[in-house]
XYZ file of C-alpha atoms in Angstrom:
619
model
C 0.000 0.000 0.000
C 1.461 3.634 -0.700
C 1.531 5.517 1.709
C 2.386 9.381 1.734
C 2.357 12.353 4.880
C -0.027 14.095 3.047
C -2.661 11.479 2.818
C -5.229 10.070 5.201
C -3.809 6.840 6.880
C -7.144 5.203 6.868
C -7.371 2.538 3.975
C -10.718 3.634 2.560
C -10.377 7.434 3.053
C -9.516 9.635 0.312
C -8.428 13.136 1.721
C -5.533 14.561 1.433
C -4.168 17.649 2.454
C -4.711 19.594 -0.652
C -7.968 17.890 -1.159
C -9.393 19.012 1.701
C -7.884 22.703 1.079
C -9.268 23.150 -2.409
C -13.225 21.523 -1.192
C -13.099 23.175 2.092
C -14.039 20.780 4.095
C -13.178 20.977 7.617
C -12.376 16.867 7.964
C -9.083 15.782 10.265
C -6.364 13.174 8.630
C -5.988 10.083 10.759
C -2.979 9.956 12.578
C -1.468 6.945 14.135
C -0.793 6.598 17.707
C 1.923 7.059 19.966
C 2.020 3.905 21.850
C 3.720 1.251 19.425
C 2.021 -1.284 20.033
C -1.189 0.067 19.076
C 0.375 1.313 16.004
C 1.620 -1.879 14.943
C -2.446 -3.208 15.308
C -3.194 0.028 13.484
C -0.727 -1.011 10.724
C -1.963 -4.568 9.920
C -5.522 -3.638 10.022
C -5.093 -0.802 7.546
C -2.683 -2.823 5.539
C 0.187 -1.028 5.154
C 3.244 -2.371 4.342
C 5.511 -0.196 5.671
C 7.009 -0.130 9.127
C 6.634 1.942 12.418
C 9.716 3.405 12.332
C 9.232 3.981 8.436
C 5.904 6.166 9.165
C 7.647 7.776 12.251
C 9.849 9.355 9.944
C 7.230 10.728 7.405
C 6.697 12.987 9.990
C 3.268 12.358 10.976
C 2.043 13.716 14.552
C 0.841 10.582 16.432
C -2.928 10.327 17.842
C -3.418 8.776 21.161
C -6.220 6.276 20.651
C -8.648 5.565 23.616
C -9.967 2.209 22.368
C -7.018 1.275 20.628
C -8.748 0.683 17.553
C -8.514 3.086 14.157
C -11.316 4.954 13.264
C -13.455 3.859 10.271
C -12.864 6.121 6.798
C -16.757 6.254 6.059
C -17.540 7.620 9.666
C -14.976 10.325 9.576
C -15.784 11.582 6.078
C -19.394 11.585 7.609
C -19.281 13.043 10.752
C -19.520 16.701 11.619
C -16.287 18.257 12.856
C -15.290 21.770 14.351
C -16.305 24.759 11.592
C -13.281 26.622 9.735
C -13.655 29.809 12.616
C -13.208 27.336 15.437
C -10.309 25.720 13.562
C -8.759 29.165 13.082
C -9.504 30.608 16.729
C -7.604 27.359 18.073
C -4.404 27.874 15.536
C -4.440 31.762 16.389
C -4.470 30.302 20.512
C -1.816 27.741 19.826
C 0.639 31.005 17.978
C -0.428 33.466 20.779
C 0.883 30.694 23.084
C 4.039 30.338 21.147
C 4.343 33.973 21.224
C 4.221 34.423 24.817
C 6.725 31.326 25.413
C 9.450 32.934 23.365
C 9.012 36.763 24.769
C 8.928 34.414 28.394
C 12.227 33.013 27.122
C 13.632 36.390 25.620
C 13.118 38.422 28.959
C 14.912 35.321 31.009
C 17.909 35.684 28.510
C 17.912 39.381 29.201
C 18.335 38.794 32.559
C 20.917 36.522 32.255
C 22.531 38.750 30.097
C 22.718 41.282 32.286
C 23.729 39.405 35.198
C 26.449 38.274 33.176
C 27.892 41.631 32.674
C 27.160 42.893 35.780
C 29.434 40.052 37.179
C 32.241 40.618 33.961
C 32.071 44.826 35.462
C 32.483 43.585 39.254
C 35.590 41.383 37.702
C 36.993 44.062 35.515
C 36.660 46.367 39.019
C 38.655 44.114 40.986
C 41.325 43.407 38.732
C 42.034 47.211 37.795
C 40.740 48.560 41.108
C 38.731 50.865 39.698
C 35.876 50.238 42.515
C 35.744 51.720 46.184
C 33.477 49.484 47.771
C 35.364 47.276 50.877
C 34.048 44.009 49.063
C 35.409 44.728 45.951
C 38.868 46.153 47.496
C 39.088 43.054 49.805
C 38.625 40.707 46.822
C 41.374 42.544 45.228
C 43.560 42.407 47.814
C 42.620 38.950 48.448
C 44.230 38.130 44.753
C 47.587 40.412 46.143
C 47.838 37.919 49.131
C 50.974 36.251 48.833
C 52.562 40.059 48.402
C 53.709 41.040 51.812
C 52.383 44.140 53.371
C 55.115 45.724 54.546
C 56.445 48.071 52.052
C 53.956 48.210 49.712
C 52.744 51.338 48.053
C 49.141 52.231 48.771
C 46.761 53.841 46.798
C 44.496 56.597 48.233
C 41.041 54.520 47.759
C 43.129 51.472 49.438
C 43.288 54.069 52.287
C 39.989 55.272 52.308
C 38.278 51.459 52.487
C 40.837 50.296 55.069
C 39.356 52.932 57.101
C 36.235 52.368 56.818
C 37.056 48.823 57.669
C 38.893 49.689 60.496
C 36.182 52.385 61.391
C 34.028 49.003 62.149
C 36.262 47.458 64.515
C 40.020 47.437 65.068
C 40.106 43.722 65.987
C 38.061 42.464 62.906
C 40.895 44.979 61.063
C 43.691 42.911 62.351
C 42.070 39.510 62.487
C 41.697 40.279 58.645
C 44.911 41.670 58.530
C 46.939 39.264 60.646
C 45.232 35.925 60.591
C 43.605 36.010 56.916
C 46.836 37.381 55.555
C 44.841 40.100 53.531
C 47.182 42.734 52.238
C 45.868 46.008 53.717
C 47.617 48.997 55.485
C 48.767 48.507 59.266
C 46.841 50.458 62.329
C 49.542 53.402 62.382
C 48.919 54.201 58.832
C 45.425 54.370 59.102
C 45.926 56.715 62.483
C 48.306 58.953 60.846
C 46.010 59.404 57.742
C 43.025 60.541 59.954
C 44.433 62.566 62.438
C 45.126 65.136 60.219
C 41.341 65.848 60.794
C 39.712 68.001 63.758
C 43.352 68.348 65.406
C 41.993 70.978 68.138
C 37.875 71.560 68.718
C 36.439 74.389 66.007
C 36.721 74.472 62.516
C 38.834 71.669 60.052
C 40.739 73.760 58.401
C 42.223 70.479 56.381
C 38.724 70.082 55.164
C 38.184 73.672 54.287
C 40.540 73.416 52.134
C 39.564 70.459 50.567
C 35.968 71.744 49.738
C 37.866 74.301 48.187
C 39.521 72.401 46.496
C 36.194 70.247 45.236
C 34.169 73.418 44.546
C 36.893 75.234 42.143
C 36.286 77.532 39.667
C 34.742 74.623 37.404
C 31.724 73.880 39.771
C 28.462 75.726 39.116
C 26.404 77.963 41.625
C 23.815 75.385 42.081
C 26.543 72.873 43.124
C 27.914 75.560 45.886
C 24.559 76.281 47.902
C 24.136 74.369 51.017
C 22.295 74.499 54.323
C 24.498 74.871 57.584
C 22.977 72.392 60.306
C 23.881 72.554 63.953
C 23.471 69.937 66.023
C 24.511 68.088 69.820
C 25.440 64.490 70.626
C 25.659 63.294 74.185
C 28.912 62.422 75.820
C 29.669 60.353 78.673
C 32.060 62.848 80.652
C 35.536 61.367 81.339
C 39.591 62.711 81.371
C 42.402 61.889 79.105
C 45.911 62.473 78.957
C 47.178 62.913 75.579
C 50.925 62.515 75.810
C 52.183 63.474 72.201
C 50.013 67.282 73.424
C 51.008 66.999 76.762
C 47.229 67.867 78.001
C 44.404 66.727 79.121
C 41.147 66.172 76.979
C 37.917 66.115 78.408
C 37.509 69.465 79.949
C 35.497 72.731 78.650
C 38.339 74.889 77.928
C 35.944 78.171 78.333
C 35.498 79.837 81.573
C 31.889 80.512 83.757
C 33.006 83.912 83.975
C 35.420 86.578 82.310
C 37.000 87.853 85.949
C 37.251 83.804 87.248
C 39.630 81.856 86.341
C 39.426 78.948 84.045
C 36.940 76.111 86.103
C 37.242 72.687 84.817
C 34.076 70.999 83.850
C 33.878 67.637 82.349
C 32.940 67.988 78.610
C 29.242 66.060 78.170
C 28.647 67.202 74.816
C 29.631 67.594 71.414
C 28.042 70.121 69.110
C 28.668 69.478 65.472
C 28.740 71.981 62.568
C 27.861 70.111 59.180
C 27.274 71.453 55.512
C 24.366 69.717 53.487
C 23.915 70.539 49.419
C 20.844 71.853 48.340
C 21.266 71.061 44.552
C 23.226 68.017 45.164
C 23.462 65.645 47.670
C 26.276 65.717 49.608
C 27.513 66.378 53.242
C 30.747 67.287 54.912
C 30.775 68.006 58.879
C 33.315 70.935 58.803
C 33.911 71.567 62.996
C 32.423 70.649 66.258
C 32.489 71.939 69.820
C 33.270 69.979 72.768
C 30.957 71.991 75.940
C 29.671 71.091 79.419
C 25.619 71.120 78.973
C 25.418 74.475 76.479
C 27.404 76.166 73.832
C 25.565 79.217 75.399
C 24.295 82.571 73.536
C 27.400 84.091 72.903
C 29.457 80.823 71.903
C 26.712 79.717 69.495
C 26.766 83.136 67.685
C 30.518 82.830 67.108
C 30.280 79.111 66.008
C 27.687 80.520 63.789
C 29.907 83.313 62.277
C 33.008 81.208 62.166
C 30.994 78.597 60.425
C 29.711 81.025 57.541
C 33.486 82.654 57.254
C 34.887 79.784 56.836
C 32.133 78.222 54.164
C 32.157 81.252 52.280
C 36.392 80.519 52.058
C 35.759 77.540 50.820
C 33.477 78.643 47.933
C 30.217 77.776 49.712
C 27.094 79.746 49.605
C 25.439 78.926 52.651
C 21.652 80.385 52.472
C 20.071 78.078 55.327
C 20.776 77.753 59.093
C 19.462 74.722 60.743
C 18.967 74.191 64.164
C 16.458 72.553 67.027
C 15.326 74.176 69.846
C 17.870 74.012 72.635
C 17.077 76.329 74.875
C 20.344 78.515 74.574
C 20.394 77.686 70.704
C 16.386 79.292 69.999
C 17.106 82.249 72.470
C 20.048 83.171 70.346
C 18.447 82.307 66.704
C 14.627 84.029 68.223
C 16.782 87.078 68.873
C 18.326 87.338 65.687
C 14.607 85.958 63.737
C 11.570 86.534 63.269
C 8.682 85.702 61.592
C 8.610 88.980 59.470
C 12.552 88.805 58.702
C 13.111 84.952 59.165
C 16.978 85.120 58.431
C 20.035 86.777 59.971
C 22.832 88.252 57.777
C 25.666 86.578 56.657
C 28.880 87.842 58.235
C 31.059 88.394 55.178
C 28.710 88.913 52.206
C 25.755 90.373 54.513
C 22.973 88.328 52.310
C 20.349 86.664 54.201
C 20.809 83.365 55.616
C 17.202 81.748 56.263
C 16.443 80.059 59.954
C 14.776 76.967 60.044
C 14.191 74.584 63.086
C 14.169 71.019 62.382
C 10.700 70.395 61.486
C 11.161 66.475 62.750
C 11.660 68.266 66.435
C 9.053 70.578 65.464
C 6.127 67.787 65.051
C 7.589 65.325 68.218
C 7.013 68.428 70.723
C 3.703 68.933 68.376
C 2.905 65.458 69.918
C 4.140 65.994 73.428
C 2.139 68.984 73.780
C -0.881 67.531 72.942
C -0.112 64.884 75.797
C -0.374 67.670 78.284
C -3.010 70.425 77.102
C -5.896 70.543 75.162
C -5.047 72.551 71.559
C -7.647 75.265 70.407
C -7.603 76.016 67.175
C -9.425 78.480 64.521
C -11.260 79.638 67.411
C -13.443 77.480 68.705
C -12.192 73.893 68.013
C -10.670 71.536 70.450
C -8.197 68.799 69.638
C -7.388 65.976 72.472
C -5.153 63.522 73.515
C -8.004 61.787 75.025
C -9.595 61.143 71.714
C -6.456 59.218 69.989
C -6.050 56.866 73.203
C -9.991 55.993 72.320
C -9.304 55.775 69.036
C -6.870 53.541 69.475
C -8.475 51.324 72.304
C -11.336 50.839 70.178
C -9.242 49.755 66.982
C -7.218 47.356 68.790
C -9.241 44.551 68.961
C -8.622 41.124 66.719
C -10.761 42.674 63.496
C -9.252 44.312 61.003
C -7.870 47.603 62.254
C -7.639 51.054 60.644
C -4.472 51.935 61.758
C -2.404 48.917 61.840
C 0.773 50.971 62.663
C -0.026 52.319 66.285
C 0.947 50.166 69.556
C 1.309 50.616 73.305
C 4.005 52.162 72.862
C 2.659 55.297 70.757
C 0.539 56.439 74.275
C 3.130 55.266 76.486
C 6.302 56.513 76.058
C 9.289 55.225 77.600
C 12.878 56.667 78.323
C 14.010 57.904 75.368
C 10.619 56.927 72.830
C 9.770 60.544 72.988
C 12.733 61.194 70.616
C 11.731 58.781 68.171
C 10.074 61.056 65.243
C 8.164 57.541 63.384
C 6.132 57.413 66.650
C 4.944 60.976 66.534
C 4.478 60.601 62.619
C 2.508 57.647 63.437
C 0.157 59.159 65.633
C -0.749 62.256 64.189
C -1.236 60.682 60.661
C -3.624 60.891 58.011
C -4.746 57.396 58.585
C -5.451 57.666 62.484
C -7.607 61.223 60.810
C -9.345 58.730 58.664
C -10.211 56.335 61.195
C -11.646 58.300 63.732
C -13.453 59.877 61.110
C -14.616 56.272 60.284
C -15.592 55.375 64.232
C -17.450 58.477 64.293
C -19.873 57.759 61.462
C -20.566 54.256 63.289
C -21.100 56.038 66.161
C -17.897 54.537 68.102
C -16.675 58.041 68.994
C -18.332 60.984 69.821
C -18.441 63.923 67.492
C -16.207 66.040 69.141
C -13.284 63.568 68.044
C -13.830 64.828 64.816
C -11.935 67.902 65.415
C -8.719 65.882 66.682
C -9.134 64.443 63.227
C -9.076 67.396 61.864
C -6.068 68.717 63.638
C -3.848 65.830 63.026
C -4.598 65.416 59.131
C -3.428 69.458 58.913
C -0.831 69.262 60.964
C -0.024 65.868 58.915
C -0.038 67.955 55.551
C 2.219 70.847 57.162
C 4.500 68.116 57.872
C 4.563 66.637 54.532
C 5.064 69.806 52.538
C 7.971 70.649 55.006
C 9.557 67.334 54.458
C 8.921 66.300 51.049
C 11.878 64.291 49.498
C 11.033 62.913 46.277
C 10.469 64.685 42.808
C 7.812 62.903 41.954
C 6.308 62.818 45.312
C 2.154 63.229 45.824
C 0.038 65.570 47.078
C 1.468 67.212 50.275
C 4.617 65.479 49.688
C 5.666 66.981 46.764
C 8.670 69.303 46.239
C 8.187 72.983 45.554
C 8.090 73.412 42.064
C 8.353 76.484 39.772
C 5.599 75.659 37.934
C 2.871 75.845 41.051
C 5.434 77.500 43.122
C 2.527 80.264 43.621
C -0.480 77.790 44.700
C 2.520 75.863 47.353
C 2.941 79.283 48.731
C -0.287 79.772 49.455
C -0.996 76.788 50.757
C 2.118 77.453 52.947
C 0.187 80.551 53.914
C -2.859 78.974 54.767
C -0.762 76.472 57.409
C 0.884 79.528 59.017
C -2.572 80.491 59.891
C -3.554 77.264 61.187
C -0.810 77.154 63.343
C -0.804 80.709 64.615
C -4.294 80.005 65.888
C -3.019 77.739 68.800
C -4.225 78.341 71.805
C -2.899 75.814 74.859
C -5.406 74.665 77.739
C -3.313 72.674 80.258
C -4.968 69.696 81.457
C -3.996 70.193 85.036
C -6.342 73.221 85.108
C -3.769 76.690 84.670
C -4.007 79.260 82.915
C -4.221 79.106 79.220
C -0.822 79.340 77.255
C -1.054 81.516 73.951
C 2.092 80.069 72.496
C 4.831 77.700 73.118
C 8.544 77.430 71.682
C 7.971 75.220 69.120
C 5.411 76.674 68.208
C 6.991 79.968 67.430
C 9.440 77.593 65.545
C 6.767 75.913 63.276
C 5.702 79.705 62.562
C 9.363 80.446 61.947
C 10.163 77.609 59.566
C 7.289 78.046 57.485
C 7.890 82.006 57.036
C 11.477 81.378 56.397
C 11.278 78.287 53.970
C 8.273 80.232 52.059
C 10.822 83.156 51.236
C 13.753 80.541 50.893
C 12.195 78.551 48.307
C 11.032 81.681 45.974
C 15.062 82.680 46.018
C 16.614 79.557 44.948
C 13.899 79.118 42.083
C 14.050 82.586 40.749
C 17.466 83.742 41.511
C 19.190 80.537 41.735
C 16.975 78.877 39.051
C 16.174 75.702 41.029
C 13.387 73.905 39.077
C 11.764 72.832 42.242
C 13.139 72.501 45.894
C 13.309 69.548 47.978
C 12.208 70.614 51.584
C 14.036 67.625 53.339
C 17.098 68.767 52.980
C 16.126 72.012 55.450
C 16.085 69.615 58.295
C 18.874 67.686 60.729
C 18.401 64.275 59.461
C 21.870 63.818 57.856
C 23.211 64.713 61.396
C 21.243 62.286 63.266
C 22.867 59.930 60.691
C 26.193 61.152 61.236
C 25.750 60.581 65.074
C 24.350 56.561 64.161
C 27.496 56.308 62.455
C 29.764 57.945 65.084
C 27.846 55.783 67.905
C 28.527 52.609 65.597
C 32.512 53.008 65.907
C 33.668 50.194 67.412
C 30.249 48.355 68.163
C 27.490 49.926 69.764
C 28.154 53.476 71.999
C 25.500 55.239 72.561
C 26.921 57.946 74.800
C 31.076 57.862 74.073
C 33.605 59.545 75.668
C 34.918 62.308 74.331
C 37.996 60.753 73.150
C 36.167 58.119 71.465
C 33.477 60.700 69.682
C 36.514 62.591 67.931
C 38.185 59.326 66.603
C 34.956 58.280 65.284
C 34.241 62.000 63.504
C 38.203 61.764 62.219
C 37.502 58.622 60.666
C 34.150 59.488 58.936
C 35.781 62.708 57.861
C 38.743 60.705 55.766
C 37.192 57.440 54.744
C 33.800 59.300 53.507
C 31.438 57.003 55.701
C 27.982 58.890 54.636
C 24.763 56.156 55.505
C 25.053 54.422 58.936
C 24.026 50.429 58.818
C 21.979 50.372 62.091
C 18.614 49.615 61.027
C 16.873 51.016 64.153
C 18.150 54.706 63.770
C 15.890 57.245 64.250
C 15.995 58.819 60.768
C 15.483 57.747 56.874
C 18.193 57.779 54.854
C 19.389 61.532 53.412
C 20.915 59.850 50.405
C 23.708 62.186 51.041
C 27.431 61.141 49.775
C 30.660 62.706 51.420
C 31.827 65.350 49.799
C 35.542 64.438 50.440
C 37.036 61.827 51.110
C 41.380 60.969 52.023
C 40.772 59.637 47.999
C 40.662 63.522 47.250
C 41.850 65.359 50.212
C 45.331 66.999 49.577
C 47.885 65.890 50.982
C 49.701 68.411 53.789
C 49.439 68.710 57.899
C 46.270 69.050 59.081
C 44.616 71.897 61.099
């Protein structure tokens, strides 16, 4: 019997491929099925001479029989099958499924591909060096093993890793070092690399003139403006003799009084002077101030003015000072500012430099006022603490809650939770506004909550337009742009109104307070970044204005990292505190790694590091 791939394997059936295409009939082809043996039975009952293997090879798709018997010619000829549109919606299903295997398979190859070259960069890295990270420079020096250390010629990047390594933890440095036989620069090189930094208390003058050096002739006016943040860092008070000086650290070198004579008084804390871009992010602590409790008025006006001289030196445009509300710290700035005039005047150049307070510290006393007094507001509206703690003892139970975030500890605080700014956030947030709003309307709350709800979703928006840190943020949280920079202004406007309507009734039953410091700070930060914003985006051409970078979070950062130098320190000595600030000033240690810090990341970079510092004495 001949047999062909293009004709019907059935012995009395005609079709054939063509056939079939020129009558347009919508008939099937036998095939013959998979299982052999079947196909063999198949074979001698359709009597076809040639073999199983012979048909395999004509390319014929097999059929998987049920009864194991072929089908009869006559029956399939007669019997009604699928129309042509069927037929053609199940070949244009079987492409589209083809379709979407292959793109499946082209975006795994993609991936692979560029995992591939990511790992062929990370190689090329480590064999020319090219990378900074401490991975990628201990991989390198891992290949360099068998080349002693002693002698060797090291680059400035081999520097600036190794002390950021050592920065860590000097015994992981030697363990590395000693017992891993990692080529990497010994303790006394690392020491004598960062002690050119912060030599005596006050200004760096090593990294003056290294900003200078960054910020040459080359660098735009964008790139120059920055914010100058003041902040303090507790110390644990202790005395040190410091041989190679021939003194003793730990003591406030400044005097109670000009006709006493020097008194000493243990140092217990640290104020630090830092520079923050505005245009681009970057940050570079530039002097600090070892005290006993205050800085005081006077001192913190000449740390001021030093500050700004020595910026403007180095090619900076300072047009922001940054500060929270210590009480010596807001008598001097509230002296100086004022709502109307919300800047004092730059000591060399006499242009305005804009106070803000930290708007973080700003909304946690926000919070801790509200513990203690009833807030009136626009008149004749009442917000309460009392209403929260409902909200949130009605909201806790086992049922889906409405504000999922808030705990125990949001209502009460322990030692130290009142300085966390996520639990204040938390609180007085649009979703606790929402949800009491919700309890209300199923008459879980009284009505009167609703003005608590009220407060915190303003005083929520305030916040957000004060701290937005995204260009494409939403809503509130969006930077100032030049586009709506008139509509943000007002809105701005509207907030200062809000807030200036605060009245204060103290739940133990005094007299009522008309303001409070920080509130005279939220009035002052909102006057002062309303006028700051409309100068850098018409004179300084800023498209739009992040307002996060007006506030001390890169500091509190700073301090995480400081208090991470050598393992966990929360209050160091003195001693300790300026080897940890030396060694963030030269290895250009910018984002700490604690994950319980009290701040989000600033995204900031150093803005020098011993890679670029010039080489010299230090202060």
């Amino acid at each position: 019997m001949e047999f062909s791939s293009k004709r019907c394997c059935a012995a009395t059936c005609t079709h054939t491929a063509q056939s079939l295409t020129d009558e347009g009939v919508a008939v099937r082809m036998h095939r013959f099925p998979a299982d052999d043996g079947v196909a063999n039975r198949w074979r001698q009952m359709l009597e076809i001479d040639l073999d199983i293997g012979a048909i395999r090879k004509m390319g014929l798709r097999p059929f998987n029989s049920t009864d194991g018997e072929p089908p009869q010619a006559e029956e399939q000829q007669t019997m009604p099958t699928a129309n042509s549109s069927t037929n053609q919606g199940h070949a244009e299903q079987r492409s589209n499924n083809i379709i979407a295997q292959l793109r499946s398979k082209v975006r795994r190859q993609k991936t692979t591909i560029r995992q591939m070259q990511a790992r062929i960069e990370k190689a090329k890295a480590v064999q020319s060096g090219s990378s900074s990270s401490i991975a990628t420079r201990l991989m390198q020096q891992k290949i360099r093993r068998d080349v002693r250390s002693r002698g060797m010629r090291w680059t400035k990047k081999d520097i600036a890793c190794s002390i950021q390594l050592h920065h860590k933890g000097s015994s992981a440095y030697r363990l590395v070092r000693n017992k891993w036989k990692i080529p990497l620069p010994s303790s006394s090189t690392i020491r004598r690399r960062i002690r050119q930094y912060f030599v005596l208390p006050g200004i760096c003058n090593l990294t003056i003139r290294s900003l200078q050096s960054k910020f040459d002739a080359s660098s735009t006016n964008q790139q120059r403006i920055a914010t100058l943040c003041f902040d303090g860092m507790s110390l644990t008070p202790s005395l040190r003799y410091q041989q190679h000086r021939d003194v003793v650290v730990g003591c406030d070198p400044r005097t109670a009084d000009d006709s006493k004579e020097q008194l000493p008084r243990p140092v217990n804390e640290a104020i630090v002077a830092v520079l923050r871009g505005v245009f681009q992010d970057w940050k570079q602590p530039i002097a600090y101030y070892p005290v006993f409790r205050t800085l005081g008025q006077e001192g913190f006006g000449i740390a001021i003015d030093e500050c700004l001289t020595a910026s403007h030196k180095a090619g900076i445009k300072v047009v922001a000072l940054v500060a929270d509300q210590e009480s010596t710290q807001w008598a001097h700035l509230s002296r100086r500012a004022d709502t109307a005039n919300p800047f004092l005047r730059h000591p060399v150049t006499g242009e305005p430099v804009y106070v803000i307070v930290d708007i973080p510290h700003c909304l946690k006393n926000a919070r801790n006022a509200l513990m203690k007094n009833d807030i009136k507001f626009n008149e004749c509206k009442l917000a309460k603490w009392q209403h929260l703690i409902q909200f949130y003892q009605n909201d806790s139970g086992p049922s889906l809650r409405l504000a999922s975030k808030l705990t125990d500890a949001h209502f009460s605080l322990a030692l130290g939770q009142k300085m966390k700014v996520s639990l204040a956030a938390q609180v007085l947030s649009h979703s606790v506004a929402s949800g009491i709003r919700t309890l209300v309307h199923h008459n879980e709350l009284s009505e009167d909550a609703l003005q608590t709800a009220e407060f915190a979703k303003r005083l929520n928006d305030i916040f957000d337009m004060l701290n937005s840190a995204h260009l494409y943020g939403k809503g509130f949280q969006q930077p100032i742009h030049r586009d709506t920079l008139s509509a943000q202004i007002d809105r701005l406007t509207e907030a200062e109104d809000f807030v200036r309507s605060w009245r204060f009734l103290p739940l133990n039953g005094r007299a009522v307070k008309p303001t409070m410091p920080f509130k005279e700070g939220w009035l002052l930060s909102l006057s002062a970044t309303k006028q700051l914003c409309t100068t850098l985006i018409r004179d300084h051409h800023f498209d739009y204005v992040c307002t996060r970078r007006f506030t001390q979070d890169h500091v509190e950062n700073l301090f995480c990292i400081i208090r991470g130098h050598n393992g966990f320190n929360d209050r160091p000595e003195l001693s300790s505190f300026v080897g940890a600030l030396r060694s963030v000033a030269a290895s250009g240690l910018a984002q700490p790694d604690s994950t319980s810090r009290n701040c989000e990341d600033d995204n900031c970079e150093a803005a020098i590091i011993a890679a670029c510092a010039p080489t010299g004495a230090g202060d």
